[in-house]
């Protein structure tokens, strides 16, 4: 049992997971030092391992999102489990993002007596997602502002992106359709197509007269 618990602790540490338990009758959470570590504090500083749901929300959840704690407990009681992402506020005031997974524990009569769950810090992932989204929006704005015609084409001639000028020229957003069909109104691959050369790694410059 000790070996199993040690392996579980290593796995949870590697995944950045911390666990908690909520007693339905008393309305009290039980947290350990690993859990408090996610929030930048310790059980000693917080007065012990037990904390009411109200105190947890007041101390560690931004005020505008504090109802999410009671809502999460109610959802588990209604559906036996839940998963949600939310913001937390650490003891030093820093805000971070976590994902919470919880499930109900029932007694012999089927009544829910406890809720057990794990929290995981996903701040790095959320920030990376935001950076990627901002980057995509920035480059999309540049591409759409360009006065020429820009598109991205897959190896099998499917259009993956068209800028605004090319959509205007083509009369439609042809993403997902064949490039020769949308750009040149042809029903087969263009005889001047350089796709194979480009996908082989060559940079190609050429001039052609579109049938359209």
PDB file of C-alpha atoms in Angstrom:
ATOM      1  CA  UNK A   1       0.000   0.000   0.000  1.00  0.00           C
ATOM      2  CA  UNK A   2       2.832   2.388   0.838  1.00  0.00           C
ATOM      3  CA  UNK A   3       4.504   1.649  -2.516  1.00  0.00           C
ATOM      4  CA  UNK A   4       1.215   2.219  -4.335  1.00  0.00           C
ATOM      5  CA  UNK A   5       0.677   5.516  -2.537  1.00  0.00           C
ATOM      6  CA  UNK A   6       4.236   6.603  -3.328  1.00  0.00           C
ATOM      7  CA  UNK A   7       3.768   5.840  -7.026  1.00  0.00           C
ATOM      8  CA  UNK A   8       0.462   7.714  -7.027  1.00  0.00           C
ATOM      9  CA  UNK A   9       2.079  10.731  -5.355  1.00  0.00           C
ATOM     10  CA  UNK A  10       4.896  10.788  -7.940  1.00  0.00           C
ATOM     11  CA  UNK A  11       2.370  10.587 -10.795  1.00  0.00           C
ATOM     12  CA  UNK A  12       0.270  13.382  -9.296  1.00  0.00           C
ATOM     13  CA  UNK A  13       3.329  15.583  -8.749  1.00  0.00           C
ATOM     14  CA  UNK A  14       4.455  15.078 -12.347  1.00  0.00           C
ATOM     15  CA  UNK A  15       0.982  15.953 -13.622  1.00  0.00           C
ATOM     16  CA  UNK A  16       0.673  18.941 -11.268  1.00  0.00           C
ATOM     17  CA  UNK A  17      -2.409  17.426  -9.587  1.00  0.00           C
ATOM     18  CA  UNK A  18      -3.546  18.191  -6.032  1.00  0.00           C
ATOM     19  CA  UNK A  19      -6.427  16.446  -4.276  1.00  0.00           C
ATOM     20  CA  UNK A  20      -9.206  17.522  -1.938  1.00  0.00           C
ATOM     21  CA  UNK A  21     -12.292  16.194  -0.209  1.00  0.00           C
ATOM     22  CA  UNK A  22     -15.603  17.828   0.690  1.00  0.00           C
ATOM     23  CA  UNK A  23     -17.894  16.563   3.464  1.00  0.00           C
ATOM     24  CA  UNK A  24     -21.519  17.150   2.489  1.00  0.00           C
ATOM     25  CA  UNK A  25     -22.955  17.122   6.028  1.00  0.00           C
ATOM     26  CA  UNK A  26     -20.483  19.590   7.548  1.00  0.00           C
ATOM     27  CA  UNK A  27     -19.874  21.668   4.419  1.00  0.00           C
ATOM     28  CA  UNK A  28     -16.135  21.479   5.048  1.00  0.00           C
ATOM     29  CA  UNK A  29     -13.260  20.873   2.646  1.00  0.00           C
ATOM     30  CA  UNK A  30     -10.171  18.913   3.640  1.00  0.00           C
ATOM     31  CA  UNK A  31      -6.923  20.102   2.018  1.00  0.00           C
ATOM     32  CA  UNK A  32      -3.320  18.977   2.469  1.00  0.00           C
ATOM     33  CA  UNK A  33      -0.084  20.931   2.059  1.00  0.00           C
ATOM     34  CA  UNK A  34       0.250  19.814  -1.572  1.00  0.00           C
ATOM     35  CA  UNK A  35      -3.143  21.378  -2.267  1.00  0.00           C
ATOM     36  CA  UNK A  36      -2.285  24.575  -0.408  1.00  0.00           C
ATOM     37  CA  UNK A  37       0.999  24.728  -2.333  1.00  0.00           C
ATOM     38  CA  UNK A  38      -0.975  25.359  -5.517  1.00  0.00           C
ATOM     39  CA  UNK A  39      -2.423  28.414  -3.790  1.00  0.00           C
ATOM     40  CA  UNK A  40       0.910  29.675  -2.476  1.00  0.00           C
ATOM     41  CA  UNK A  41       0.259  28.897   1.181  1.00  0.00           C
ATOM     42  CA  UNK A  42       0.343  26.066   3.766  1.00  0.00           C
ATOM     43  CA  UNK A  43      -2.059  24.311   6.109  1.00  0.00           C
ATOM     44  CA  UNK A  44      -0.273  25.924   9.061  1.00  0.00           C
ATOM     45  CA  UNK A  45      -0.831  29.433   7.701  1.00  0.00           C
ATOM     46  CA  UNK A  46      -4.486  28.698   6.983  1.00  0.00           C
ATOM     47  CA  UNK A  47      -5.174  27.275  10.443  1.00  0.00           C
ATOM     48  CA  UNK A  48      -5.356  23.607   9.543  1.00  0.00           C
ATOM     49  CA  UNK A  49      -6.413  21.184   6.830  1.00  0.00           C
ATOM     50  CA  UNK A  50     -10.162  21.894   7.086  1.00  0.00           C
ATOM     51  CA  UNK A  51     -11.853  24.917   5.544  1.00  0.00           C
ATOM     52  CA  UNK A  52     -15.481  25.791   4.832  1.00  0.00           C
ATOM     53  CA  UNK A  53     -16.657  26.230   1.261  1.00  0.00           C
ATOM     54  CA  UNK A  54     -17.418  29.883   2.012  1.00  0.00           C
ATOM     55  CA  UNK A  55     -13.927  30.553   3.362  1.00  0.00           C
ATOM     56  CA  UNK A  56     -12.332  28.797   0.391  1.00  0.00           C
ATOM     57  CA  UNK A  57     -14.315  30.915  -2.069  1.00  0.00           C
ATOM     58  CA  UNK A  58     -13.537  34.103  -0.140  1.00  0.00           C
ATOM     59  CA  UNK A  59      -9.799  33.433   0.101  1.00  0.00           C
ATOM     60  CA  UNK A  60      -8.939  31.775  -3.192  1.00  0.00           C
ATOM     61  CA  UNK A  61     -11.568  32.635  -5.833  1.00  0.00           C
ATOM     62  CA  UNK A  62     -11.892  36.073  -7.503  1.00  0.00           C
ATOM     63  CA  UNK A  63     -15.023  37.770  -6.042  1.00  0.00           C
ATOM     64  CA  UNK A  64     -16.897  37.818  -9.353  1.00  0.00           C
ATOM     65  CA  UNK A  65     -16.485  34.037  -9.673  1.00  0.00           C
ATOM     66  CA  UNK A  66     -17.088  33.006  -6.042  1.00  0.00           C
ATOM     67  CA  UNK A  67     -20.526  31.409  -6.789  1.00  0.00           C
ATOM     68  CA  UNK A  68     -18.719  28.782  -8.891  1.00  0.00           C
ATOM     69  CA  UNK A  69     -17.749  26.853  -5.723  1.00  0.00           C
ATOM     70  CA  UNK A  70     -21.325  26.307  -4.559  1.00  0.00           C
ATOM     71  CA  UNK A  71     -22.362  25.714  -8.164  1.00  0.00           C
ATOM     72  CA  UNK A  72     -19.714  23.038  -8.625  1.00  0.00           C
ATOM     73  CA  UNK A  73     -20.795  21.213  -5.465  1.00  0.00           C
ATOM     74  CA  UNK A  74     -24.430  21.332  -6.582  1.00  0.00           C
ATOM     75  CA  UNK A  75     -23.530  19.988 -10.013  1.00  0.00           C
ATOM     76  CA  UNK A  76     -21.726  16.968  -8.543  1.00  0.00           C
ATOM     77  CA  UNK A  77     -24.675  16.277  -6.263  1.00  0.00           C
ATOM     78  CA  UNK A  78     -26.977  16.379  -9.293  1.00  0.00           C
ATOM     79  CA  UNK A  79     -24.806  14.545 -11.828  1.00  0.00           C
ATOM     80  CA  UNK A  80     -22.328  12.550  -9.669  1.00  0.00           C
ATOM     81  CA  UNK A  81     -19.330  14.236 -11.312  1.00  0.00           C
ATOM     82  CA  UNK A  82     -18.198  17.396 -13.050  1.00  0.00           C
ATOM     83  CA  UNK A  83     -15.278  19.047 -14.791  1.00  0.00           C
ATOM     84  CA  UNK A  84     -14.742  22.780 -15.020  1.00  0.00           C
ATOM     85  CA  UNK A  85     -12.071  25.381 -15.616  1.00  0.00           C
ATOM     86  CA  UNK A  86     -11.859  28.461 -13.443  1.00  0.00           C
ATOM     87  CA  UNK A  87      -9.588  31.161 -12.088  1.00  0.00           C
ATOM     88  CA  UNK A  88      -8.076  31.086  -8.634  1.00  0.00           C
ATOM     89  CA  UNK A  89      -6.368  33.779  -6.605  1.00  0.00           C
ATOM     90  CA  UNK A  90      -3.237  32.682  -4.768  1.00  0.00           C
ATOM     91  CA  UNK A  91      -2.269  33.924  -1.325  1.00  0.00           C
ATOM     92  CA  UNK A  92       0.115  36.460  -2.903  1.00  0.00           C
ATOM     93  CA  UNK A  93      -2.678  37.829  -5.111  1.00  0.00           C
ATOM     94  CA  UNK A  94      -1.521  36.193  -8.362  1.00  0.00           C
ATOM     95  CA  UNK A  95      -4.368  34.830 -10.491  1.00  0.00           C
ATOM     96  CA  UNK A  96      -3.965  31.454 -12.164  1.00  0.00           C
ATOM     97  CA  UNK A  97      -6.159  29.012 -14.098  1.00  0.00           C
ATOM     98  CA  UNK A  98      -7.044  25.529 -12.891  1.00  0.00           C
ATOM     99  CA  UNK A  99      -9.123  22.606 -14.123  1.00  0.00           C
ATOM    100  CA  UNK A 100     -11.218  20.847 -11.467  1.00  0.00           C
ATOM    101  CA  UNK A 101     -12.447  17.254 -11.715  1.00  0.00           C
ATOM    102  CA  UNK A 102     -14.763  15.934  -9.016  1.00  0.00           C
ATOM    103  CA  UNK A 103     -16.949  12.907  -8.299  1.00  0.00           C
ATOM    104  CA  UNK A 104     -19.467  11.937  -5.653  1.00  0.00           C
ATOM    105  CA  UNK A 105     -18.903   9.323  -2.934  1.00  0.00           C
ATOM    106  CA  UNK A 106     -22.071   7.514  -1.789  1.00  0.00           C
ATOM    107  CA  UNK A 107     -22.919   5.500   1.289  1.00  0.00           C
ATOM    108  CA  UNK A 108     -24.726   2.148   1.379  1.00  0.00           C
ATOM    109  CA  UNK A 109     -28.090   3.844   0.931  1.00  0.00           C
ATOM    110  CA  UNK A 110     -26.961   5.679  -2.202  1.00  0.00           C
ATOM    111  CA  UNK A 111     -26.811   9.082  -0.535  1.00  0.00           C
ATOM    112  CA  UNK A 112     -23.902  11.367  -1.400  1.00  0.00           C
ATOM    113  CA  UNK A 113     -21.768  11.818   1.694  1.00  0.00           C
ATOM    114  CA  UNK A 114     -18.550  13.192   0.225  1.00  0.00           C
ATOM    115  CA  UNK A 115     -17.136  14.730  -2.913  1.00  0.00           C
ATOM    116  CA  UNK A 116     -13.565  13.960  -3.925  1.00  0.00           C
ATOM    117  CA  UNK A 117     -11.646  15.822  -6.553  1.00  0.00           C
ATOM    118  CA  UNK A 118      -8.375  16.957  -8.015  1.00  0.00           C
ATOM    119  CA  UNK A 119      -7.232  20.384  -9.219  1.00  0.00           C
ATOM    120  CA  UNK A 120      -4.604  20.957 -11.889  1.00  0.00           C
ATOM    121  CA  UNK A 121      -2.804  24.197 -12.699  1.00  0.00           C
ATOM    122  CA  UNK A 122      -3.277  24.906 -16.429  1.00  0.00           C
ATOM    123  CA  UNK A 123      -2.072  28.516 -16.422  1.00  0.00           C
ATOM    124  CA  UNK A 124       0.797  27.799 -18.807  1.00  0.00           C
ATOM    125  CA  UNK A 125      -1.493  26.084 -21.297  1.00  0.00           C
ATOM    126  CA  UNK A 126      -4.101  28.848 -21.123  1.00  0.00           C
ATOM    127  CA  UNK A 127      -1.493  31.554 -21.677  1.00  0.00           C
ATOM    128  CA  UNK A 128      -0.027  29.644 -24.610  1.00  0.00           C
ATOM    129  CA  UNK A 129      -3.518  29.273 -26.119  1.00  0.00           C
ATOM    130  CA  UNK A 130      -4.068  33.028 -25.743  1.00  0.00           C
ATOM    131  CA  UNK A 131      -0.702  33.815 -27.325  1.00  0.00           C
ATOM    132  CA  UNK A 132      -1.417  31.496 -30.262  1.00  0.00           C
ATOM    133  CA  UNK A 133      -4.867  33.008 -30.713  1.00  0.00           C
ATOM    134  CA  UNK A 134      -3.464  36.548 -30.651  1.00  0.00           C
ATOM    135  CA  UNK A 135      -0.736  35.525 -33.097  1.00  0.00           C
ATOM    136  CA  UNK A 136      -3.271  33.999 -35.503  1.00  0.00           C
ATOM    137  CA  UNK A 137      -5.419  37.117 -35.342  1.00  0.00           C
ATOM    138  CA  UNK A 138      -2.410  39.358 -35.957  1.00  0.00           C
ATOM    139  CA  UNK A 139      -1.196  37.479 -39.010  1.00  0.00           C
ATOM    140  CA  UNK A 140      -4.711  37.066 -40.349  1.00  0.00           C
ATOM    141  CA  UNK A 141      -5.100  40.869 -40.169  1.00  0.00           C
ATOM    142  CA  UNK A 142      -1.828  41.314 -42.066  1.00  0.00           C
ATOM    143  CA  UNK A 143      -2.860  38.817 -44.741  1.00  0.00           C
ATOM    144  CA  UNK A 144      -6.304  40.371 -45.152  1.00  0.00           C
ATOM    145  CA  UNK A 145      -4.844  43.894 -45.366  1.00  0.00           C
ATOM    146  CA  UNK A 146      -2.477  42.868 -48.185  1.00  0.00           C
ATOM    147  CA  UNK A 147      -3.631  44.072 -51.593  1.00  0.00           C
ATOM    148  CA  UNK A 148      -2.547  40.904 -53.408  1.00  0.00           C
ATOM    149  CA  UNK A 149      -4.078  37.425 -53.539  1.00  0.00           C
ATOM    150  CA  UNK A 150      -2.980  34.941 -50.867  1.00  0.00           C
ATOM    151  CA  UNK A 151      -4.071  31.376 -50.240  1.00  0.00           C
ATOM    152  CA  UNK A 152      -2.845  28.208 -48.571  1.00  0.00           C
ATOM    153  CA  UNK A 153      -3.305  24.917 -50.379  1.00  0.00           C
ATOM    154  CA  UNK A 154      -2.883  21.339 -49.150  1.00  0.00           C
ATOM    155  CA  UNK A 155      -1.021  18.589 -50.973  1.00  0.00           C
ATOM    156  CA  UNK A 156      -4.312  17.259 -52.355  1.00  0.00           C
ATOM    157  CA  UNK A 157      -5.236  20.688 -53.788  1.00  0.00           C
ATOM    158  CA  UNK A 158      -7.692  21.636 -51.037  1.00  0.00           C
ATOM    159  CA  UNK A 159      -7.781  25.325 -50.034  1.00  0.00           C
ATOM    160  CA  UNK A 160      -7.060  25.883 -46.334  1.00  0.00           C
ATOM    161  CA  UNK A 161      -7.042  29.710 -46.254  1.00  0.00           C
ATOM    162  CA  UNK A 162      -7.902  32.612 -48.551  1.00  0.00           C
ATOM    163  CA  UNK A 163      -7.303  36.283 -47.809  1.00  0.00           C
ATOM    164  CA  UNK A 164     -10.051  38.850 -48.194  1.00  0.00           C
ATOM    165  CA  UNK A 165      -8.898  40.065 -51.624  1.00  0.00           C
ATOM    166  CA  UNK A 166      -8.912  36.544 -53.045  1.00  0.00           C
ATOM    167  CA  UNK A 167     -12.367  35.861 -51.599  1.00  0.00           C
ATOM    168  CA  UNK A 168     -13.598  39.035 -53.338  1.00  0.00           C
ATOM    169  CA  UNK A 169     -12.045  37.950 -56.652  1.00  0.00           C
ATOM    170  CA  UNK A 170     -13.396  34.393 -56.390  1.00  0.00           C
ATOM    171  CA  UNK A 171     -16.823  35.436 -55.218  1.00  0.00           C
ATOM    172  CA  UNK A 172     -16.752  32.964 -52.327  1.00  0.00           C
ATOM    173  CA  UNK A 173     -14.724  31.620 -49.425  1.00  0.00           C
ATOM    174  CA  UNK A 174     -13.502  28.384 -50.973  1.00  0.00           C
ATOM    175  CA  UNK A 175     -11.898  26.792 -47.911  1.00  0.00           C
ATOM    176  CA  UNK A 176     -12.237  23.016 -48.203  1.00  0.00           C
ATOM    177  CA  UNK A 177     -12.784  23.057 -51.978  1.00  0.00           C
ATOM    178  CA  UNK A 178     -10.262  22.349 -54.772  1.00  0.00           C
ATOM    179  CA  UNK A 179      -8.002  25.276 -55.654  1.00  0.00           C
ATOM    180  CA  UNK A 180      -8.304  24.770 -59.408  1.00  0.00           C
ATOM    181  CA  UNK A 181     -12.097  24.875 -59.080  1.00  0.00           C
ATOM    182  CA  UNK A 182     -12.301  28.006 -56.933  1.00  0.00           C
ATOM    183  CA  UNK A 183      -9.406  30.043 -58.352  1.00  0.00           C
ATOM    184  CA  UNK A 184      -9.666  29.185 -62.041  1.00  0.00           C
ATOM    185  CA  UNK A 185     -13.084  27.546 -62.546  1.00  0.00           C
ATOM    186  CA  UNK A 186     -11.462  24.339 -63.838  1.00  0.00           C
ATOM    187  CA  UNK A 187     -12.698  20.792 -63.232  1.00  0.00           C
ATOM    188  CA  UNK A 188      -9.223  19.239 -63.050  1.00  0.00           C
ATOM    189  CA  UNK A 189      -5.719  20.063 -61.866  1.00  0.00           C
ATOM    190  CA  UNK A 190      -4.204  23.019 -63.724  1.00  0.00           C
ATOM    191  CA  UNK A 191      -1.534  22.087 -66.301  1.00  0.00           C
ATOM    192  CA  UNK A 192       0.767  24.788 -64.888  1.00  0.00           C
ATOM    193  CA  UNK A 193       0.385  23.549 -61.260  1.00  0.00           C
ATOM    194  CA  UNK A 194       3.609  23.597 -59.218  1.00  0.00           C
ATOM    195  CA  UNK A 195       2.244  21.900 -56.087  1.00  0.00           C
ATOM    196  CA  UNK A 196       4.562  18.891 -56.351  1.00  0.00           C
ATOM    197  CA  UNK A 197       7.633  21.102 -56.654  1.00  0.00           C
ATOM    198  CA  UNK A 198       6.583  23.252 -53.692  1.00  0.00           C
ATOM    199  CA  UNK A 199       5.861  20.258 -51.456  1.00  0.00           C
ATOM    200  CA  UNK A 200       9.256  18.873 -52.446  1.00  0.00           C
ATOM    201  CA  UNK A 201      10.759  21.960 -50.784  1.00  0.00           C
ATOM    202  CA  UNK A 202      11.354  24.196 -53.795  1.00  0.00           C
ATOM    203  CA  UNK A 203      10.474  27.898 -53.837  1.00  0.00           C
ATOM    204  CA  UNK A 204       8.812  28.576 -57.170  1.00  0.00           C
ATOM    205  CA  UNK A 205       8.083  31.802 -59.063  1.00  0.00           C
ATOM    206  CA  UNK A 206       5.988  31.716 -62.224  1.00  0.00           C
ATOM    207  CA  UNK A 207       3.527  33.654 -64.379  1.00  0.00           C
ATOM    208  CA  UNK A 208       0.310  32.320 -65.836  1.00  0.00           C
ATOM    209  CA  UNK A 209      -2.956  33.552 -67.348  1.00  0.00           C
ATOM    210  CA  UNK A 210      -5.980  32.325 -65.419  1.00  0.00           C
ATOM    211  CA  UNK A 211      -8.933  31.127 -67.500  1.00  0.00           C
ATOM    212  CA  UNK A 212     -11.066  33.081 -65.086  1.00  0.00           C
TER     213      UNK A 212
END
